[in-house]
CSV table of C-alpha atoms and ligand atoms in Angstrom, one decimal:
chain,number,residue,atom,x,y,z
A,1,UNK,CA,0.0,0.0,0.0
A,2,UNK,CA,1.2,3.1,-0.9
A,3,UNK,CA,-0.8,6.4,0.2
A,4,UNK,CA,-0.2,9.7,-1.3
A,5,UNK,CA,-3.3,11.6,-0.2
A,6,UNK,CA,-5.4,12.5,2.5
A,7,UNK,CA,-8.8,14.1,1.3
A,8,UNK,CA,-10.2,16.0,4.0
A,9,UNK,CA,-14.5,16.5,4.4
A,10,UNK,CA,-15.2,19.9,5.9
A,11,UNK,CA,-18.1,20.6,7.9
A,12,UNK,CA,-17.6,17.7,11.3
A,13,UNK,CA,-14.2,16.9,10.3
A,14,UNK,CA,-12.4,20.5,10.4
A,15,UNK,CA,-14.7,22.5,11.8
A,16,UNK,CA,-17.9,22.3,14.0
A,17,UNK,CA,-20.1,23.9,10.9
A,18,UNK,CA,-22.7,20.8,11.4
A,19,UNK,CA,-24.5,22.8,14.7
A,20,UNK,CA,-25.1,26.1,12.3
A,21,UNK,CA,-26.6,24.0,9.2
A,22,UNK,CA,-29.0,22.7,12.0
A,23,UNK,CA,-29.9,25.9,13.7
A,24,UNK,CA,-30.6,26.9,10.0
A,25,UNK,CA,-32.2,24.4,8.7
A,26,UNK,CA,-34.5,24.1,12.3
A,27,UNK,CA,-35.3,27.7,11.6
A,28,UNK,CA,-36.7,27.0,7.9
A,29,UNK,CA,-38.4,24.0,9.6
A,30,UNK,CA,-40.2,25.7,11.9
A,31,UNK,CA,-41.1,28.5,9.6
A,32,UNK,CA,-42.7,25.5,7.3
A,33,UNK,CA,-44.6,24.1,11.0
A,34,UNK,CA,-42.4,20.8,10.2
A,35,UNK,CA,-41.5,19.0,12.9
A,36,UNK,CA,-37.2,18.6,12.2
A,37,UNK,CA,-35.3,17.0,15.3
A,38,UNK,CA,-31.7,16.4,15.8
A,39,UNK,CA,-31.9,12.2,14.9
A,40,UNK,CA,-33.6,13.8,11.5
A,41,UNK,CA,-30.6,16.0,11.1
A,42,UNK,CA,-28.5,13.0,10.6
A,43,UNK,CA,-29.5,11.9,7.7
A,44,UNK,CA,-28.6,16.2,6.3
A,45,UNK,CA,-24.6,15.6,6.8
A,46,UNK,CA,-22.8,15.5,3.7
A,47,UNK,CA,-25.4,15.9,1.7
A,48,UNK,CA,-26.2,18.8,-0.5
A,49,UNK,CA,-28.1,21.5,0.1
A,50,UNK,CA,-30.6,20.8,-2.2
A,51,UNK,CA,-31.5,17.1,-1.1
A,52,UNK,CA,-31.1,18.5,2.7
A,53,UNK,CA,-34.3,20.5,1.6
A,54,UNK,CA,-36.0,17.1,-0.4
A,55,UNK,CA,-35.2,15.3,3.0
A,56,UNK,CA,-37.3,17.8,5.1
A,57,UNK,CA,-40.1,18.5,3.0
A,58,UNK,CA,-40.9,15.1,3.1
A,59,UNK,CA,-40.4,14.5,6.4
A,60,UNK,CA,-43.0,17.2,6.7
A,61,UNK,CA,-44.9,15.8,3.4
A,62,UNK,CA,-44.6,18.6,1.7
A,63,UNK,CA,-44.5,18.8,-2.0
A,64,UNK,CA,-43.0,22.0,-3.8
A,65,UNK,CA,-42.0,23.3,-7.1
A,66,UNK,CA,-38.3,24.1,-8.1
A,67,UNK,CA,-39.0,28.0,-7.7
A,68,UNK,CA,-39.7,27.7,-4.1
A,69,UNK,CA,-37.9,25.0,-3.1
A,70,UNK,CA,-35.1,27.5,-4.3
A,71,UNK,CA,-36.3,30.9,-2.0
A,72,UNK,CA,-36.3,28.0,0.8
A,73,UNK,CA,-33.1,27.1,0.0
A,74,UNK,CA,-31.4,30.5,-0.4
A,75,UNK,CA,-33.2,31.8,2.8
A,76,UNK,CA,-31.6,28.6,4.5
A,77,UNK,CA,-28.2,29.4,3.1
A,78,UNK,CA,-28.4,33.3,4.0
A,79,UNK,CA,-29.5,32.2,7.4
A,80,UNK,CA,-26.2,29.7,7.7
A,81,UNK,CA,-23.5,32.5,6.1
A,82,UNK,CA,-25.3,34.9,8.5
A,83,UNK,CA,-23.8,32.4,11.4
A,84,UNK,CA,-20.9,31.6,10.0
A,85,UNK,CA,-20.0,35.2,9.7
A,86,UNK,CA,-18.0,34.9,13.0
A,87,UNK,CA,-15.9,31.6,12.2
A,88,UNK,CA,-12.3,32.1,13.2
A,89,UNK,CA,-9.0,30.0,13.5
A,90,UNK,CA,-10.1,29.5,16.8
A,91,UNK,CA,-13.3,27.5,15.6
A,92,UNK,CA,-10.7,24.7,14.0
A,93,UNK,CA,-11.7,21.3,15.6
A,94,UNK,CA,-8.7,20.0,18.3
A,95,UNK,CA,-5.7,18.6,16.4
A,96,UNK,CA,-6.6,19.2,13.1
A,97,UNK,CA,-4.3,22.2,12.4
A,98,UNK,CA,-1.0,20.3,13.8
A,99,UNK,CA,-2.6,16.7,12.6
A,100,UNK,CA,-2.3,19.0,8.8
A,101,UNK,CA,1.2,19.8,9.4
A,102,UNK,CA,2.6,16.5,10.2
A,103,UNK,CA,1.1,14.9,6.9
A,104,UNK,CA,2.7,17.7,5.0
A,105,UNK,CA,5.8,17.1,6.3
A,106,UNK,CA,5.4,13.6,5.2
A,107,UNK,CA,4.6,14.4,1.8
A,108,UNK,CA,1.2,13.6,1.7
A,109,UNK,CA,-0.9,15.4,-0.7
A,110,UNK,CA,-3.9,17.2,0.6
A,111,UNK,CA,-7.3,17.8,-1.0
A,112,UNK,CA,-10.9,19.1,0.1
A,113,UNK,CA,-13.9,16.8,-0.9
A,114,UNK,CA,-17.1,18.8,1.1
A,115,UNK,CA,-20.6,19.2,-0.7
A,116,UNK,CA,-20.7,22.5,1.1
A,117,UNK,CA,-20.9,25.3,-1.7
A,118,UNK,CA,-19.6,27.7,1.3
A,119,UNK,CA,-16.1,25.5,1.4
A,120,UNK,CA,-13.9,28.2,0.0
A,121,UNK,CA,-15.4,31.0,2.6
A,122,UNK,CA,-15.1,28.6,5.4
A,123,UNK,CA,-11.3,28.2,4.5
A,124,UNK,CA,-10.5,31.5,4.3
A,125,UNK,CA,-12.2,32.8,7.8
A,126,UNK,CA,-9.9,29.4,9.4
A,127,UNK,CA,-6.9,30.4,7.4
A,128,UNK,CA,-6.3,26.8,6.4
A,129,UNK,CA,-6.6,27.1,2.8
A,130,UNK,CA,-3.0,27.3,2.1
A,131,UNK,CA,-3.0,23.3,3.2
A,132,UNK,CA,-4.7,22.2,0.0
A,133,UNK,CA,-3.1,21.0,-3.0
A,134,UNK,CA,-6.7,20.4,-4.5
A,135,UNK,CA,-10.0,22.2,-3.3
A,136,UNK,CA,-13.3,20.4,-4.6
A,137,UNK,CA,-16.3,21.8,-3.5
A,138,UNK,CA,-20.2,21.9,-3.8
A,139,UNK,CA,-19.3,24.3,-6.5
A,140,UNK,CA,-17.7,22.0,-8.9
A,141,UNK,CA,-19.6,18.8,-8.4
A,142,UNK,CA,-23.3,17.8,-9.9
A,143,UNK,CA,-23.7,14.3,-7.8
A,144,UNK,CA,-24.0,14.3,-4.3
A,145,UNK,CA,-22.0,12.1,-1.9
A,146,UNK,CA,-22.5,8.9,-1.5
A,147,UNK,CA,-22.1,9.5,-5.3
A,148,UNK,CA,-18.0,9.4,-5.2
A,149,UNK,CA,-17.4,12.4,-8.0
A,150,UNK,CA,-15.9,14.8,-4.9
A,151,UNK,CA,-13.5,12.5,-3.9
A,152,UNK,CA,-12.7,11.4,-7.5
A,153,UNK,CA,-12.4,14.6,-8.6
A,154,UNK,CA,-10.1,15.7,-5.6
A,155,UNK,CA,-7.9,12.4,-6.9
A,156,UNK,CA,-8.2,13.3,-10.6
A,157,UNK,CA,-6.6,16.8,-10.1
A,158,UNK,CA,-4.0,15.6,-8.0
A,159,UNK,CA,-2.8,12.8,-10.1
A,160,UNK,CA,-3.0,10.0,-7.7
A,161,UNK,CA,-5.1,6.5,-8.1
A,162,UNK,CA,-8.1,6.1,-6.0
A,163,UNK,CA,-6.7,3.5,-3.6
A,164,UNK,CA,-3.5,5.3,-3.3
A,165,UNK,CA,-6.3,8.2,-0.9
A,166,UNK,CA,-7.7,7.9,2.5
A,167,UNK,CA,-10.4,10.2,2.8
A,168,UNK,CA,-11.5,11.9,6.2
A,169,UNK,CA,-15.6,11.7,6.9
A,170,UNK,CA,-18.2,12.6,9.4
A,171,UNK,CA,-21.1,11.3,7.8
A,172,UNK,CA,-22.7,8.5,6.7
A,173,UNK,CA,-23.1,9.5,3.2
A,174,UNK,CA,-19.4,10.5,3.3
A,175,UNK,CA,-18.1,6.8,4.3
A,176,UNK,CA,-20.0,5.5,1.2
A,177,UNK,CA,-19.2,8.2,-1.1
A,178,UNK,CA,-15.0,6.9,0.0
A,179,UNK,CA,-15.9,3.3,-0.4
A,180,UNK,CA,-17.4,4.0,-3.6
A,181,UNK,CA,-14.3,6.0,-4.9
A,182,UNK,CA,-12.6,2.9,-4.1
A,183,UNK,CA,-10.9,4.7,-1.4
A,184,UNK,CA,-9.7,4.0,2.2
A,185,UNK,CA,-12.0,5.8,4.8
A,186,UNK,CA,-10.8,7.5,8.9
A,187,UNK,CA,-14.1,7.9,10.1
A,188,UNK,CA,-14.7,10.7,12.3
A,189,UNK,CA,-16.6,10.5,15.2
A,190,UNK,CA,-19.1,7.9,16.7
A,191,UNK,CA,-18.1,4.2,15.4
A,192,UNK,CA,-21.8,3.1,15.4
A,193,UNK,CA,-22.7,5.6,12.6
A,194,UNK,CA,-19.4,5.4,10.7
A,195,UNK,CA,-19.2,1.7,11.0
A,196,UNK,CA,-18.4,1.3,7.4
A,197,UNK,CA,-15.3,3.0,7.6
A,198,UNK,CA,-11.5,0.8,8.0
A,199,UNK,CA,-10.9,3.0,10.9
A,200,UNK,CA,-12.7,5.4,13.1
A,201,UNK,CA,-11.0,7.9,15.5
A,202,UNK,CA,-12.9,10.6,17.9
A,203,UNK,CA,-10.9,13.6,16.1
A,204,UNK,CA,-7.5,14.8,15.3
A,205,UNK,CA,-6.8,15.8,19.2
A,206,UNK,CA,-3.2,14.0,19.8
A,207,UNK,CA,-3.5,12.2,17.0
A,208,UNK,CA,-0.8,13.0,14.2
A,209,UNK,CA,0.4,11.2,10.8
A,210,UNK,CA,3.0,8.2,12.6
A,211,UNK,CA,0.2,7.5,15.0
A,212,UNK,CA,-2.7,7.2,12.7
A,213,UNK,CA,-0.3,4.7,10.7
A,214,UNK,CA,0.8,2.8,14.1
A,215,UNK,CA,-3.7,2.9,14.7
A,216,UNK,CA,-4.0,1.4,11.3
A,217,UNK,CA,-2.1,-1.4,12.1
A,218,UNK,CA,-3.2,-2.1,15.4
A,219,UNK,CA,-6.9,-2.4,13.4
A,220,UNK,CA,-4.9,-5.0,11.2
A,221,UNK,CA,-6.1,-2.3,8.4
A,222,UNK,CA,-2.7,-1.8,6.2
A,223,UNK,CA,-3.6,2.4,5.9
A,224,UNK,CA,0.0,3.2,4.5
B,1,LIG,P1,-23.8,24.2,1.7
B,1,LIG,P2,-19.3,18.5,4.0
B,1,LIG,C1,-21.8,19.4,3.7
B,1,LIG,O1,-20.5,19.6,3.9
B,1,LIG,C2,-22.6,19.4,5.0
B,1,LIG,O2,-22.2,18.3,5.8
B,1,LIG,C3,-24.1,19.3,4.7
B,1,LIG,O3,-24.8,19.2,5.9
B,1,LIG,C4,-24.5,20.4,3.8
B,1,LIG,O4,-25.8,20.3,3.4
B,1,LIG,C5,-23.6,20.4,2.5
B,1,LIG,O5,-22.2,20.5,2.9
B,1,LIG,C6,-23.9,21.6,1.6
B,1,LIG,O6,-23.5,22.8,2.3
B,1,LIG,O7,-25.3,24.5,1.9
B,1,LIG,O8,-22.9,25.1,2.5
B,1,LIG,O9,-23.5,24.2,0.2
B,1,LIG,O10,-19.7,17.7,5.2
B,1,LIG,O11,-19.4,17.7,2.7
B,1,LIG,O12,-18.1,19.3,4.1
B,2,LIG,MG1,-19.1,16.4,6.9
């Protein structure tokens, strides 16, 4: 096995964005009387913006055209950059930063594979975007994860084979969309939602490139 790239998720996996989608999204709920509770919110990681919507109308049974569905949608997103606003360095998950440094200095390519369309603000307000070799976004893909187009993409334009990446992912959708790419997948967070993933770790906290390879192996999962 022979890694060359870690493709990074954004929202749960770098930063804590997933608590401002939901206080967005909530707010549109409630606005639409639809009943939208944190188990529901769930299934909204990773996904785009658009099916986020889809997956709350009809948990409300509500059955729209494309023109509204869009005002709901960009109300939603004004709602979410409106919260954003005050990201900082400081809102950087534990780890991740140093975690970022130590793969570099192993000369590990790093790429961005988030459905967020805000990805490229969201970098700028943390100051990490001078980390990434490749940057795909919301913005530049048409299928939404678990299709694996973000992280195959993110692969593409970094010249590196599929199972030559580990991707980085919060979300259920996320895991797939890596397995699908034929990619390795670190889940991130709770092991009985990421349960597909080779490995899952709690965050970056302590955690830096020789011990994630020392964790791998410990799994009996060859990462690197
Ligand atoms: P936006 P990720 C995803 O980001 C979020 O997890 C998901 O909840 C959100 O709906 C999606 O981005 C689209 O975000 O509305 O900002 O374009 O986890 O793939 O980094
Ligand atoms: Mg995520």
């Amino acid at each position: 096995m022979n890694i060359k790239a870690f493709i990074f998720d954004l929202d749960g996996v770098l930063v804590d964005t997933a608590k401002y989608h939901y206080l967005a999204w909530k707010r549109l709920a409630e606005e639409l009387s639809i009943d939208f509770s944190l188990k529901d919110n769930e299934r909204l990681k990773g996904v785009s913006r658009m099916k986020s919507l889809d997956i709350i109308l009809e948990i409300g049974n509500i059955k729209l055209d494309n023109i509204a569905k869009d005002k709901l949608a960009q109300k939603k997103n004004a709602w979410y950059v409106e919260y954003i606003s005050t990201l900082t360095p400081k809102d950087i998950l534990p780890g991740v930063t140093d975690f970022l440094k130590s793969v570099k200095a192993n000369n590990i390519k790093i790429a961005l594979g988030s459905a967020s369309k805000n990805s490229m603000l969201i970098l700028q307000k943390l100051d990490l975007t001078s980390y990434f070799d490749s940057i795909i976004d919301g913005t530049k893909v048409s299928k939404a994860k678990p299709d694996p187009e973000v992280f195959l993409k993110g692969a593409l334009e970094l010249n590196i084979l599929p199972r030559q990446c580990i991707v980085f992912e919060d979300a259920q959708a996320g895991v797939a969309a890596a397995i699908n790419a034929g990619m390795y997948c670190v889940g991130i967070g709770s092991i009985d939602i990421l349960k597909d993933a080779q490995l899952v770790i709690p965050g970056f906290f302590n955690m830096n490139y020789d011990k994630l390879v020392k964790l791998g192996g410990s799994f009996n999962v060859e990462l690197l």
